[in-house]
Amino acid sequence: MITNSASGTRIDEVAEGIYRISTPVTAVPGGFTFNQYLIADEEPLLFHTGPRRMFPLVREAIEAVLPPARLRHIGLSHFEADECGAMNEFLAIAPDAAPLCGRIAAMVSVDDVADRKARALADGESLRLGRHEVRWLDTPHVPHAWECGFLFEERTRTLLCGDLFTQPGAEAAPLTRDDILEPSEAMRGELDYWAHSTGTRATLERLADLNPRTLACMHGSAWEGDGASLLRALADRLEGSPRLAAPESAMVR
Ligand SMILES: [Fe+2]
Ligand SMILES: [Fe+2]
């Protein structure tokens, strides 16, 4: 459902009670998308806010599902503009909301920059939203940032996987069962946004062990299928990547 015809912003349910908000942008040649995820429940949760300048579009999309003033948790995977650029704008319109992130993010950035103190979750800590329940998983440096982590929603087995499987292009189906590994690997070939961490395989194995059914990607389509197999296939590709063997970024060559 399109909520802003000028920008093309849309909101679509990709798992029960979980909505993908998506806006096409021209930040990357060939087009790109910024997605946010709304879990509609007694304590509504927004996972990543989008950049600050996108705030009116994201707020408008949320309004199609619930009053944004009801938001209780404003989540982020790691500290970047597309993750939390509009954090303070959302805190201003949602009086009972607080930032939701991992302990490192709260300590290093969020508790300084955000207008309200964060609810910082420990690795493995769960939070009940109503019918939905999310679990925080620390994923340091996967795909990037020391403070990085993801949320796993237990009821729908949805992994809110942030920048994992980042796909290029401005045209992305809200939810696909088509392959997203190859498009995201093509993107990584052009823009090496991954940290070259020795812990990558173990972190991806841990996410695979959750057996996610839906992967809620921040850029491109959300994906439905055997998430464990796809995460292990990604780990295999990363291990086979000469860039991980010999850290050298295409961006600084
Ligand atoms: Fe990122
Ligand atoms: Fe991102």
Tab-separated table of N, CA and C in Angstrom, residues 37 39 45 47-48 75-80 83 100-103 105 121-127 133-154 158-166 193-194 200 203-208 210 212 214-219 231 234:
chain	number	residue	atom	x	y	z
A	37	TYR	N	10.851	-1.338	9.934
A	37	TYR	CA	9.874	-2.378	10.280
A	37	TYR	C	9.099	-1.981	11.528
A	39	ILE	N	6.423	-3.364	14.295
A	39	ILE	CA	5.705	-4.482	14.909
A	39	ILE	C	4.523	-3.893	15.654
A	45	LEU	N	6.651	-1.456	18.232
A	45	LEU	CA	8.102	-1.303	18.089
A	45	LEU	C	8.418	-0.916	16.648
A	47	PHE	N	11.628	-0.813	14.179
A	47	PHE	CA	13.048	-1.196	14.100
A	47	PHE	C	13.701	-0.424	12.973
A	48	HIS	N	14.532	0.432	13.333
A	48	HIS	CA	15.219	1.521	12.627
A	48	HIS	C	14.259	2.593	12.116
A	75	GLY	N	13.830	1.052	17.883
A	75	GLY	CA	15.005	0.185	17.866
A	75	GLY	C	16.010	0.541	16.782
A	76	LEU	N	17.244	0.128	17.034
A	76	LEU	CA	18.290	0.277	16.027
A	76	LEU	C	19.273	-0.867	16.156
A	77	SER	N	19.844	-1.238	15.015
A	77	SER	CA	20.852	-2.300	14.985
A	77	SER	C	22.223	-1.749	15.349
A	78	HIS	N	22.568	-0.615	14.748
A	78	HIS	CA	23.841	0.044	15.040
A	78	HIS	C	23.674	1.530	14.740
A	79	PHE	N	24.668	2.303	15.097
A	79	PHE	CA	24.500	3.750	15.084
A	79	PHE	C	24.879	4.345	13.724
A	80	GLU	N	23.884	4.535	12.887
A	80	GLU	CA	24.061	5.165	11.571
A	80	GLU	C	22.786	5.937	11.271
A	83	GLU	N	19.689	4.032	10.475
A	83	GLU	CA	19.214	3.261	11.626
A	83	GLU	C	18.469	4.142	12.642
A	100	LEU	N	15.704	1.597	21.810
A	100	LEU	CA	15.932	0.189	22.137
A	100	LEU	C	17.138	-0.287	21.344
A	101	CYS	N	18.161	-0.749	22.042
A	101	CYS	CA	19.393	-1.138	21.350
A	101	CYS	C	20.213	-2.028	22.267
A	102	GLY	N	21.367	-2.445	21.791
A	102	GLY	CA	22.271	-3.229	22.612
A	102	GLY	C	23.011	-2.346	23.613
A	103	ARG	N	23.694	-3.005	24.540
A	103	ARG	CA	24.362	-2.254	25.606
A	103	ARG	C	25.519	-1.404	25.090
A	105	ALA	N	25.802	-0.004	22.074
A	105	ALA	CA	25.252	1.175	21.379
A	105	ALA	C	24.787	2.217	22.385
A	121	LEU	N	19.422	-3.686	25.829
A	121	LEU	CA	19.206	-5.113	26.024
A	121	LEU	C	20.539	-5.852	26.014
A	122	ALA	N	20.676	-6.795	26.932
A	122	ALA	CA	21.846	-7.668	26.932
A	122	ALA	C	21.704	-8.719	25.840
A	123	ASP	N	22.808	-9.295	25.453
A	123	ASP	CA	22.775	-10.361	24.458
A	123	ASP	C	21.862	-11.495	24.942
A	124	GLY	N	20.877	-11.844	24.130
A	124	GLY	CA	19.957	-12.926	24.483
A	124	GLY	C	18.743	-12.480	25.293
A	125	GLU	N	18.691	-11.221	25.671
A	125	GLU	CA	17.571	-10.736	26.488
A	125	GLU	C	16.300	-10.582	25.648
A	126	SER	N	15.169	-10.945	26.232
A	126	SER	CA	13.886	-10.888	25.524
A	126	SER	C	13.024	-9.750	26.042
A	127	LEU	N	12.119	-9.321	25.182
A	127	LEU	CA	11.193	-8.242	25.518
A	127	LEU	C	9.828	-8.599	24.948
A	133	GLU	N	7.147	-11.294	20.739
A	133	GLU	CA	8.248	-11.193	21.692
A	133	GLU	C	9.549	-11.142	20.907
A	134	VAL	N	10.371	-10.159	21.236
A	134	VAL	CA	11.641	-10.022	20.512
A	134	VAL	C	12.807	-10.371	21.438
A	135	ARG	N	13.842	-10.913	20.822
A	135	ARG	CA	15.065	-11.267	21.537
A	135	ARG	C	16.229	-10.515	20.876
A	136	TRP	N	17.059	-9.881	21.683
A	136	TRP	CA	18.205	-9.150	21.155
A	136	TRP	C	19.404	-10.083	21.003
A	137	LEU	N	20.097	-9.945	19.885
A	137	LEU	CA	21.308	-10.742	19.657
A	137	LEU	C	22.452	-9.815	19.294
A	138	ASP	N	23.484	-9.826	20.093
A	138	ASP	CA	24.691	-9.069	19.732
A	138	ASP	C	25.347	-9.715	18.508
A	139	THR	N	25.669	-8.902	17.523
A	139	THR	CA	26.384	-9.403	16.334
A	139	THR	C	27.543	-8.458	16.018
A	140	PRO	N	28.509	-8.330	16.930
A	140	PRO	CA	29.549	-7.326	16.738
A	140	PRO	C	30.261	-7.460	15.388
A	141	HIS	N	30.314	-6.361	14.641
A	141	HIS	CA	31.020	-6.264	13.355
A	141	HIS	C	30.360	-7.076	12.243
A	142	VAL	N	29.154	-7.589	12.454
A	142	VAL	CA	28.449	-8.353	11.415
A	142	VAL	C	27.114	-7.673	11.127
A	143	PRO	N	26.985	-6.991	9.972
A	143	PRO	CA	28.026	-6.830	8.955
A	143	PRO	C	29.010	-5.707	9.268
A	144	HIS	N	28.623	-4.779	10.136
A	144	HIS	CA	29.579	-3.736	10.509
A	144	HIS	C	29.140	-3.065	11.813
A	145	ALA	N	30.082	-2.472	12.464
A	145	ALA	CA	29.909	-1.706	13.710
A	145	ALA	C	30.027	-2.612	14.950
A	146	TRP	N	30.854	-2.162	15.869
A	146	TRP	CA	31.095	-2.845	17.137
A	146	TRP	C	29.793	-3.124	17.873
A	147	GLU	N	28.880	-2.116	17.834
A	147	GLU	CA	27.647	-2.200	18.617
A	147	GLU	C	26.536	-2.967	17.908
A	148	CYS	N	26.813	-3.527	16.756
A	148	CYS	CA	25.757	-4.111	15.911
A	148	CYS	C	25.034	-5.273	16.615
A	149	GLY	N	23.738	-5.348	16.371
A	149	GLY	CA	22.926	-6.458	16.872
A	149	GLY	C	21.603	-6.483	16.127
A	150	PHE	N	20.859	-7.580	16.308
A	150	PHE	CA	19.582	-7.734	15.619
A	150	PHE	C	18.506	-8.175	16.602
A	151	LEU	N	17.263	-8.055	16.161
A	151	LEU	CA	16.138	-8.570	16.935
A	151	LEU	C	15.548	-9.780	16.219
A	152	PHE	N	15.196	-10.789	17.002
A	152	PHE	CA	14.495	-11.957	16.472
A	152	PHE	C	13.116	-12.000	17.114
A	153	GLU	N	12.085	-11.991	16.252
A	153	GLU	CA	10.715	-12.045	16.761
A	153	GLU	C	10.276	-13.518	16.789
A	154	GLU	N	9.964	-13.994	17.992
A	154	GLU	CA	9.780	-15.430	18.205
A	154	GLU	C	8.490	-15.969	17.573
A	158	THR	N	10.707	-14.121	12.727
A	158	THR	CA	11.254	-13.087	11.833
A	158	THR	C	12.545	-12.540	12.416
A	159	LEU	N	13.602	-12.593	11.617
A	159	LEU	CA	14.868	-11.977	12.019
A	159	LEU	C	14.928	-10.588	11.400
A	160	LEU	N	14.931	-9.583	12.263
A	160	LEU	CA	15.070	-8.199	11.804
A	160	LEU	C	16.570	-7.991	11.601
A	161	CYS	N	16.996	-8.232	10.355
A	161	CYS	CA	18.424	-8.477	10.106
A	161	CYS	C	19.159	-7.278	9.538
A	162	GLY	N	18.585	-6.068	9.635
A	162	GLY	CA	19.310	-4.849	9.303
A	162	GLY	C	19.985	-4.903	7.946
A	163	ASP	N	21.292	-4.698	7.951
A	163	ASP	CA	22.043	-4.584	6.701
A	163	ASP	C	22.463	-5.922	6.105
A	164	LEU	N	22.122	-7.047	6.748
A	164	LEU	CA	22.398	-8.336	6.099
A	164	LEU	C	21.563	-8.427	4.832
A	165	PHE	N	22.127	-8.999	3.791
A	165	PHE	CA	21.440	-9.205	2.508
A	165	PHE	C	20.960	-7.880	1.897
A	166	THR	N	21.774	-6.846	2.025
A	166	THR	CA	21.463	-5.557	1.398
A	166	THR	C	21.418	-5.721	-0.121
A	193	TYR	N	30.733	-3.099	2.310
A	193	TYR	CA	30.237	-2.523	3.581
A	193	TYR	C	30.448	-3.464	4.759
A	194	TRP	N	31.079	-4.618	4.536
A	194	TRP	CA	31.273	-5.583	5.613
A	194	TRP	C	32.569	-5.322	6.369
A	200	THR	N	32.850	-13.638	12.060
A	200	THR	CA	31.667	-13.590	11.192
A	200	THR	C	30.965	-14.945	11.087
A	203	THR	N	29.052	-15.905	14.242
A	203	THR	CA	27.867	-15.056	14.431
A	203	THR	C	26.740	-15.469	13.491
A	204	LEU	N	27.075	-15.725	12.232
A	204	LEU	CA	26.034	-16.125	11.275
A	204	LEU	C	25.478	-17.513	11.612
A	205	GLU	N	26.321	-18.407	12.119
A	205	GLU	CA	25.843	-19.740	12.551
A	205	GLU	C	24.840	-19.591	13.700
A	206	ARG	N	25.135	-18.679	14.586
A	206	ARG	CA	24.236	-18.464	15.726
A	206	ARG	C	22.880	-17.941	15.242
A	207	LEU	N	22.896	-17.052	14.261
A	207	LEU	CA	21.634	-16.562	13.703
A	207	LEU	C	20.904	-17.680	12.961
A	208	ALA	N	21.655	-18.515	12.252
A	208	ALA	CA	21.041	-19.633	11.516
A	208	ALA	C	20.358	-20.596	12.484
A	210	LEU	N	18.644	-20.001	14.910
A	210	LEU	CA	17.313	-19.504	15.262
A	210	LEU	C	16.240	-20.011	14.296
A	212	PRO	N	15.189	-18.779	11.279
A	212	PRO	CA	14.224	-17.744	10.896
A	212	PRO	C	13.456	-18.119	9.630
A	214	THR	N	11.364	-15.570	8.184
A	214	THR	CA	11.343	-14.315	7.431
A	214	THR	C	12.583	-13.514	7.798
A	215	LEU	N	13.223	-12.955	6.781
A	215	LEU	CA	14.357	-12.066	7.005
A	215	LEU	C	13.898	-10.655	6.643
A	216	ALA	N	13.877	-9.779	7.621
A	216	ALA	CA	13.400	-8.409	7.426
A	216	ALA	C	14.607	-7.519	7.129
A	217	CYS	N	14.909	-7.401	5.846
A	217	CYS	CA	16.107	-6.671	5.393
A	217	CYS	C	15.843	-5.169	5.381
A	218	MET	N	16.890	-4.418	5.698
A	218	MET	CA	16.745	-2.965	5.710
A	218	MET	C	16.781	-2.353	4.310
A	219	HIS	N	17.441	-3.040	3.389
A	219	HIS	CA	17.572	-2.525	2.022
A	219	HIS	C	17.170	-3.627	1.043
A	231	LEU	N	21.457	-18.081	5.567
A	231	LEU	CA	22.519	-17.482	6.392
A	231	LEU	C	23.809	-18.296	6.285
A	234	LEU	N	25.441	-17.539	3.013
A	234	LEU	CA	26.137	-16.249	3.098
A	234	LEU	C	27.493	-16.416	3.786
